[in-house]
Amino acid sequence: MNVDDLLTGIYDRLPDLVDAAVDGLSPEELCRRPGPGANPVGWLVWHLTRIQDQQVADLLGVDQVWVAGDRAGRFGLPADPADTGYGHTPEQVAAVRPDSAQALVDYHRAVAERTRAYLAGLRPADLDRVVDESWDPPVTLGVRLVSVAADDLQHVGQAAYLRGLLRS
């Protein structure tokens, strides 16, 4: 199997997993925390999408999908490209208020389409290119893409689990 096909296969699973995690949930359910300090389904899906959006936009050298149009407004947030959810306080988590499950799906699909197009243009040798020298060892493109996918898969699994708690 070609490494590019492998990466595309991993990322192509995410939109359906996101859809399943939020399907039919009301705005209130998307924001409901299972316990004090816990992250709700809506925040988890928003965060995993923000991370992919930020990282892929950075790799492409373009603006994030997040800052286009009124996407951020559908979440009750400003279009701050630096706000991905890392280090959010409980109050910041509570401020992420998607207006619907569709807002999450639409945002994730737009980011997934950009990611797919980016992956389609990669060659195996591209994956060895260093994209971040601030780490020891420096981070290659391949490592960055695997890291983002792993983070996204972890968070979509958490969201699916929380959905089950909401619906039980």
Coordinates of N, CA, C and O in Angstrom, one line a residue, residues 7-139:
L7 N -2.6 7.3 4.6 CA -3.0 8.5 5.3 C -4.4 9.0 4.9 O -5.2 9.4 5.7
T8 N -4.6 8.9 3.6 CA -5.9 9.3 3.1 C -7.0 8.4 3.7 O -8.1 8.9 4.1
G9 N -6.7 7.2 3.8 CA -7.7 6.2 4.4 C -8.0 6.5 5.8 O -9.2 6.4 6.2
I10 N -7.0 6.9 6.5 CA -7.2 7.3 8.0 C -8.1 8.6 8.0 O -9.1 8.6 8.8
Y11 N -7.7 9.6 7.3 CA -8.4 10.9 7.4 C -9.8 10.7 6.8 O -10.7 11.4 7.3
D12 N -10.0 9.9 5.8 CA -11.3 9.7 5.2 C -12.3 9.1 6.1 O -13.5 9.2 5.9
R13 N -11.9 8.4 7.2 CA -12.8 7.8 8.2 C -13.4 8.9 9.1 O -14.5 8.7 9.6
L14 N -12.7 10.0 9.3 CA -13.2 10.9 10.3 C -14.5 11.6 10.0 O -15.3 11.7 10.9
P15 N -14.8 12.0 8.8 CA -16.1 12.7 8.6 C -17.3 11.8 9.0 O -18.3 12.3 9.6
D16 N -17.3 10.5 8.6 CA -18.4 9.7 9.0 C -18.5 9.4 10.5 O -19.6 9.4 11.1
L17 N -17.3 9.4 11.2 CA -17.3 9.2 12.6 C -17.8 10.5 13.3 O -18.5 10.4 14.3
V18 N -17.5 11.7 12.8 CA -18.0 12.9 13.3 C -19.5 13.0 13.1 O -20.2 13.3 14.1
D19 N -20.0 12.6 11.9 CA -21.4 12.6 11.7 C -22.1 11.8 12.7 O -23.2 12.1 13.3
A20 N -21.6 10.5 12.9 CA -22.3 9.6 13.8 C -22.3 10.1 15.2 O -23.2 9.9 16.0
A21 N -21.2 10.8 15.6 CA -21.1 11.3 17.0 C -22.1 12.4 17.3 O -22.5 12.5 18.5
V22 N -22.5 13.2 16.3 CA -23.3 14.4 16.6 C -24.7 14.2 16.0 O -25.6 15.0 16.3
D23 N -25.0 13.2 15.2 CA -26.3 13.1 14.5 C -27.4 13.1 15.5 O -27.5 12.3 16.4
G24 N -28.3 14.0 15.2 CA -29.6 14.1 16.0 C -29.4 14.8 17.3 O -30.4 14.9 18.0
L25 N -28.2 15.2 17.7 CA -28.1 15.9 19.0 C -28.5 17.3 18.9 O -28.2 18.0 18.0
S26 N -29.3 17.8 19.9 CA -29.7 19.2 20.0 C -28.5 20.1 20.4 O -27.5 19.6 21.0
P27 N -28.7 21.4 20.2 CA -27.6 22.3 20.7 C -27.4 22.1 22.2 O -26.2 22.2 22.7
E28 N -28.4 21.9 23.0 CA -28.3 21.7 24.4 C -27.5 20.4 24.7 O -26.6 20.4 25.6
E29 N -27.8 19.3 24.0 CA -27.0 18.0 24.2 C -25.6 18.2 23.7 O -24.7 17.6 24.4
L30 N -25.3 18.9 22.7 CA -23.9 19.2 22.2 C -23.1 19.9 23.3 O -21.9 19.7 23.3
C31 N -23.7 20.7 24.1 CA -23.0 21.5 25.1 C -23.1 20.8 26.5 O -22.5 21.4 27.5
R32 N -23.8 19.7 26.7 CA -24.0 19.1 28.0 C -22.7 18.4 28.4 O -22.2 17.6 27.7
R33 N -22.2 18.7 29.6 CA -21.0 18.1 30.2 C -21.4 16.9 31.0 O -22.4 17.0 31.8
P34 N -20.7 15.8 30.8 CA -21.1 14.6 31.6 C -20.7 14.7 33.1 O -21.1 14.0 33.9
G35 N -19.9 15.7 33.4 CA -19.5 16.0 34.8 C -18.7 17.3 34.9 O -18.3 17.8 33.8
P36 N -18.5 17.8 36.1 CA -17.7 19.0 36.2 C -16.4 18.9 35.6 O -15.6 18.0 35.8
G37 N -16.1 19.9 34.8 CA -14.7 20.0 34.1 C -14.6 19.1 32.9 O -13.6 19.1 32.3
A38 N -15.6 18.3 32.6 CA -15.5 17.4 31.4 C -15.9 18.2 30.2 O -16.6 19.2 30.2
N39 N -15.4 17.7 29.0 CA -15.7 18.4 27.8 C -16.9 17.7 27.1 O -17.0 16.5 27.1
P40 N -17.8 18.5 26.6 CA -19.0 18.0 25.9 C -18.7 17.6 24.5 O -17.7 17.9 23.9
V41 N -19.7 16.9 23.9 CA -19.5 16.4 22.5 C -19.2 17.5 21.6 O -18.3 17.4 20.7
G42 N -20.0 18.6 21.6 CA -19.8 19.7 20.7 C -18.4 20.3 20.8 O -17.8 20.6 19.8
W43 N -17.8 20.5 22.0 CA -16.5 21.0 22.2 C -15.5 20.0 21.6 O -14.5 20.4 20.9
L44 N -15.6 18.7 21.9 CA -14.7 17.7 21.4 C -14.6 17.7 19.9 O -13.5 17.7 19.3
V45 N -15.7 17.8 19.2 CA -15.8 17.7 17.7 C -15.2 19.1 17.2 O -14.5 19.1 16.2
W46 N -15.6 20.2 17.8 CA -15.1 21.5 17.4 C -13.5 21.5 17.5 O -12.8 21.8 16.6
H47 N -13.0 21.0 18.7 CA -11.6 21.0 18.9 C -10.8 20.1 17.9 O -9.8 20.5 17.4
L48 N -11.3 18.9 17.7 CA -10.6 18.0 16.7 C -10.6 18.6 15.3 O -9.6 18.5 14.6
T49 N -11.6 19.3 15.0 CA -11.7 20.0 13.7 C -10.8 21.2 13.6 O -10.1 21.4 12.6
R50 N -10.8 21.9 14.7 CA -9.9 23.1 14.8 C -8.4 22.7 14.6 O -7.6 23.3 14.0
I51 N -8.0 21.6 15.3 CA -6.6 21.2 15.2 C -6.3 20.8 13.8 O -5.2 21.2 13.3
Q52 N -7.1 20.0 13.2 CA -6.8 19.6 11.8 C -6.8 20.8 10.9 O -5.9 20.9 10.0
D53 N -7.8 21.7 11.1 CA -7.8 22.9 10.3 C -6.5 23.8 10.4 O -5.9 24.2 9.4
Q54 N -6.1 24.0 11.7 CA -5.0 24.8 11.9 C -3.7 24.2 11.4 O -2.9 24.8 10.7
Q55 N -3.5 22.9 11.6 CA -2.3 22.2 11.2 C -2.2 22.1 9.6 O -1.1 22.4 9.1
V56 N -3.3 21.8 9.0 CA -3.2 21.6 7.5 C -3.1 23.0 6.9 O -2.3 23.2 5.9
A57 N -3.8 24.0 7.4 CA -3.7 25.4 6.8 C -2.2 25.8 7.0 O -1.7 26.4 6.0
D58 N -1.6 25.5 8.1 CA -0.2 25.9 8.3 C 0.7 25.2 7.3 O 1.6 25.8 6.7
L59 N 0.5 23.9 7.1 CA 1.3 23.2 6.1 C 1.1 23.7 4.7 O 2.1 23.8 3.9
L60 N -0.1 24.2 4.4 CA -0.4 24.8 3.1 C 0.0 26.2 3.0 O 0.1 26.8 1.8
G61 N 0.2 26.9 4.1 CA 0.5 28.3 4.1 C -0.7 29.2 3.7 O -0.5 30.2 3.0
V62 N -1.9 28.8 4.1 CA -3.1 29.5 3.7 C -3.9 29.8 5.0 O -3.6 29.2 6.1
D63 N -5.0 30.6 4.9 CA -5.9 30.8 6.0 C -6.7 29.6 6.4 O -7.0 28.7 5.5
Q64 N -7.0 29.5 7.6 CA -7.8 28.4 8.1 C -9.3 28.5 7.6 O -9.8 29.6 7.4
V65 N -9.9 27.4 7.4 CA -11.3 27.4 7.0 C -12.1 28.1 8.1 O -13.1 28.8 7.8
W66 N -11.7 28.0 9.3 CA -12.4 28.6 10.5 C -12.6 30.1 10.3 O -13.6 30.7 10.7
V67 N -11.7 30.8 9.7 CA -11.8 32.3 9.6 C -12.6 32.8 8.4 O -12.9 34.0 8.2
A68 N -13.1 31.8 7.5 CA -13.9 32.2 6.3 C -15.4 32.4 6.7 O -15.9 31.6 7.4
G69 N -16.0 33.4 6.2 CA -17.4 33.6 6.3 C -17.8 33.8 7.8 O -17.0 34.3 8.6
D70 N -18.9 33.3 8.2 CA -19.4 33.4 9.5 C -19.4 32.0 10.3 O -20.2 31.7 11.1
R71 N -18.4 31.2 9.9 CA -18.3 29.9 10.5 C -18.2 30.0 12.0 O -18.9 29.3 12.8
A72 N -17.3 30.8 12.5 CA -17.1 31.0 13.9 C -18.4 31.5 14.6 O -18.7 31.0 15.8
G73 N -19.1 32.3 14.0 CA -20.4 32.8 14.5 C -21.4 31.7 14.9 O -22.1 31.8 15.8
R74 N -21.3 30.6 14.1 CA -22.2 29.5 14.3 C -21.9 28.8 15.6 O -22.6 27.9 16.0
F75 N -20.7 29.1 16.2 CA -20.3 28.5 17.4 C -20.3 29.5 18.6 O -19.8 29.2 19.7
G76 N -20.7 30.7 18.3 CA -20.7 31.8 19.3 C -19.4 32.3 19.7 O -19.1 32.8 20.8
L77 N -18.4 32.2 18.7 CA -17.0 32.5 18.9 C -16.5 33.5 17.9 O -17.0 33.6 16.8
P78 N -15.5 34.3 18.3 CA -14.8 35.1 17.2 C -13.9 34.2 16.4 O -13.6 33.1 16.8
A79 N -13.6 34.6 15.2 CA -12.8 33.8 14.2 C -11.3 34.0 14.5 O -10.6 34.4 13.7
D80 N -10.9 33.6 15.7 CA -9.5 33.7 16.1 C -8.8 32.4 15.7 O -9.0 31.3 16.2
P81 N -7.9 32.6 14.7 CA -7.2 31.4 14.2 C -6.3 30.7 15.3 O -5.9 29.5 15.1
A82 N -6.0 31.4 16.4 CA -5.1 30.8 17.4 C -5.9 30.0 18.4 O -5.4 29.2 19.2
D83 N -7.2 30.1 18.4 CA -8.1 29.4 19.4 C -8.5 28.1 18.8 O -9.4 27.9 18.0
T84 N -7.8 27.0 19.3 CA -8.1 25.7 18.9 C -8.6 24.8 20.0 O -9.0 23.6 19.8
G85 N -8.7 25.4 21.2 CA -9.1 24.6 22.4 C -8.0 24.1 23.3 O -8.3 23.7 24.4
Y86 N -6.8 24.1 22.8 CA -5.7 23.7 23.7 C -5.6 24.7 24.9 O -5.6 25.9 24.7
G87 N -5.6 24.1 26.1 CA -5.5 24.9 27.3 C -6.8 25.6 27.7 O -6.7 26.5 28.5
H88 N -7.9 25.3 27.1 CA -9.1 25.9 27.4 C -9.5 25.7 28.9 O -9.3 24.6 29.4
T89 N -9.9 26.8 29.5 CA -10.5 26.7 30.9 C -11.9 26.2 30.8 O -12.5 26.2 29.7
P90 N -12.5 25.8 31.9 CA -13.9 25.3 31.9 C -14.8 26.4 31.3 O -15.8 26.1 30.5
E91 N -14.5 27.7 31.6 CA -15.3 28.8 31.0 C -15.2 28.9 29.5 O -16.2 29.1 28.8
Q92 N -14.0 28.7 29.0 CA -13.8 28.7 27.5 C -14.4 27.5 26.9 O -15.0 27.7 25.8
V93 N -14.4 26.4 27.5 CA -15.1 25.2 26.9 C -16.6 25.5 26.8 O -17.2 25.2 25.8
A94 N -17.1 26.1 27.9 CA -18.6 26.4 27.9 C -18.9 27.4 26.9 O -20.1 27.5 26.4
A95 N -18.0 28.3 26.4 CA -18.3 29.3 25.4 C -18.4 28.7 24.0 O -18.9 29.4 23.1
V96 N -17.9 27.5 23.8 CA -18.1 26.9 22.5 C -19.5 26.3 22.4 O -19.8 25.3 23.0
R97 N -20.4 27.0 21.6 CA -21.8 26.7 21.6 C -22.2 26.5 20.2 O -22.8 27.5 19.6
P98 N -22.0 25.4 19.6 CA -22.5 25.2 18.2 C -24.0 25.4 18.1 O -24.7 24.9 19.0
D99 N -24.5 26.1 17.1 CA -25.9 26.3 16.9 C -26.7 25.0 16.5 O -27.9 25.0 16.6
S100 N -25.9 24.0 16.1 CA -26.6 22.8 15.6 C -25.5 21.7 15.4 O -24.3 22.0 15.3
A101 N -25.9 20.5 15.3 CA -25.0 19.4 14.9 C -24.5 19.7 13.5 O -23.4 19.4 13.2
Q102 N -25.4 20.2 12.7 CA -25.0 20.5 11.3 C -23.8 21.5 11.2 O -23.0 21.4 10.3
A103 N -23.8 22.5 12.1 CA -22.6 23.4 12.1 C -21.3 22.6 12.3 O -20.3 22.9 11.6
L104 N -21.3 21.6 13.2 CA -20.1 20.8 13.4 C -19.8 20.0 12.1 O -18.6 19.9 11.7
V105 N -20.8 19.4 11.6 CA -20.6 18.6 10.4 C -20.1 19.4 9.2 O -19.2 19.0 8.5
D106 N -20.7 20.5 9.0 CA -20.3 21.4 7.9 C -18.9 21.9 8.0 O -18.1 21.8 7.0
Y107 N -18.5 22.3 9.2 CA -17.1 22.7 9.4 C -16.2 21.6 9.2 O -15.2 21.7 8.5
H108 N -16.5 20.4 9.8 CA -15.6 19.3 9.7 C -15.4 18.8 8.2 O -14.3 18.6 7.8
R109 N -16.5 18.8 7.5 CA -16.5 18.4 6.1 C -15.6 19.3 5.3 O -14.9 18.9 4.4
A110 N -15.8 20.6 5.5 CA -14.9 21.6 4.8 C -13.5 21.4 5.0 O -12.6 21.4 4.1
V111 N -13.1 21.1 6.3 CA -11.7 20.9 6.7 C -11.3 19.6 6.1 O -10.2 19.5 5.5
A112 N -12.1 18.6 6.1 CA -11.8 17.2 5.6 C -11.5 17.3 4.1 O -10.6 16.6 3.6
E113 N -12.3 18.1 3.4 CA -12.1 18.2 1.9 C -10.7 18.9 1.6 O -10.0 18.4 0.7
R114 N -10.4 19.9 2.4 CA -9.1 20.5 2.2 C -8.0 19.5 2.5 O -7.0 19.5 1.8
T115 N -8.1 18.8 3.6 CA -7.1 17.8 4.0 C -6.9 16.7 2.9 O -5.8 16.4 2.6
R116 N -8.0 16.3 2.4 CA -8.0 15.2 1.4 C -7.2 15.7 0.1 O -6.4 15.0 -0.4
A117 N -7.5 17.0 -0.3 CA -6.9 17.5 -1.4 C -5.4 17.7 -1.2 O -4.5 17.4 -2.1
Y118 N -5.0 18.1 0.0 CA -3.6 18.2 0.4 C -2.9 16.9 0.3 O -1.8 16.7 -0.2
L119 N -3.5 15.9 0.9 CA -2.9 14.5 1.0 C -2.7 13.9 -0.5 O -1.8 13.3 -0.7
A120 N -3.7 14.2 -1.3 CA -3.7 13.7 -2.7 C -2.4 14.2 -3.5 O -2.0 13.6 -4.4
G121 N -1.9 15.4 -3.1 CA -0.8 16.0 -3.8 C 0.5 15.6 -3.2 O 1.6 16.0 -3.7
L122 N 0.6 14.8 -2.2 CA 1.8 14.4 -1.5 C 2.5 13.3 -2.3 O 1.8 12.4 -2.8
R123 N 3.8 13.3 -2.2 CA 4.6 12.1 -2.6 C 5.3 11.5 -1.4 O 5.5 12.2 -0.4
P124 N 5.6 10.3 -1.4 CA 6.2 9.6 -0.3 C 7.4 10.4 0.3 O 7.6 10.6 1.5
A125 N 8.2 11.0 -0.6 CA 9.4 11.7 -0.1 C 9.0 13.0 0.6 O 9.8 13.4 1.5
D126 N 7.9 13.5 0.4 CA 7.4 14.7 1.1 C 7.3 14.5 2.6 O 7.4 15.4 3.4
L127 N 7.0 13.3 3.0 CA 6.7 12.9 4.4 C 7.9 13.0 5.2 O 7.8 13.2 6.5
D128 N 9.1 13.0 4.6 CA 10.4 13.2 5.4 C 10.8 14.6 5.6 O 11.7 14.9 6.3
R129 N 10.1 15.5 5.0 CA 10.4 17.0 5.1 C 10.2 17.4 6.5 O 9.1 17.2 7.1
V130 N 11.1 18.1 7.1 CA 11.0 18.7 8.5 C 10.0 19.9 8.4 O 10.2 20.8 7.6
V131 N 9.0 19.9 9.3 CA 8.0 21.0 9.3 C 8.1 21.8 10.6 O 7.4 22.8 10.7
D132 N 8.8 21.2 11.6 CA 8.9 21.9 12.9 C 10.2 21.6 13.5 O 10.4 20.4 14.0
E133 N 11.1 22.5 13.6 CA 12.4 22.3 14.1 C 12.5 22.6 15.6 O 13.6 22.5 16.2
S134 N 11.4 23.0 16.2 CA 11.4 23.4 17.6 C 11.4 22.2 18.6 O 11.5 22.3 19.8
W135 N 11.3 21.0 18.0 CA 11.3 19.7 18.8 C 12.6 19.0 18.6 O 13.2 19.2 17.6
D136 N 12.9 18.1 19.5 CA 14.1 17.3 19.4 C 13.6 15.8 19.5 O 13.2 15.4 20.6
P137 N 13.6 15.1 18.5 CA 14.0 15.4 17.1 C 13.0 16.3 16.4 O 11.9 16.4 16.8
P138 N 13.5 17.0 15.4 CA 12.6 17.8 14.6 C 11.4 17.0 14.0 O 11.6 15.8 13.7
V139 N 10.3 17.6 13.9 CA 9.0 16.9 13.4 C 9.0 16.9 11.9 O 9.1 18.0 11.3

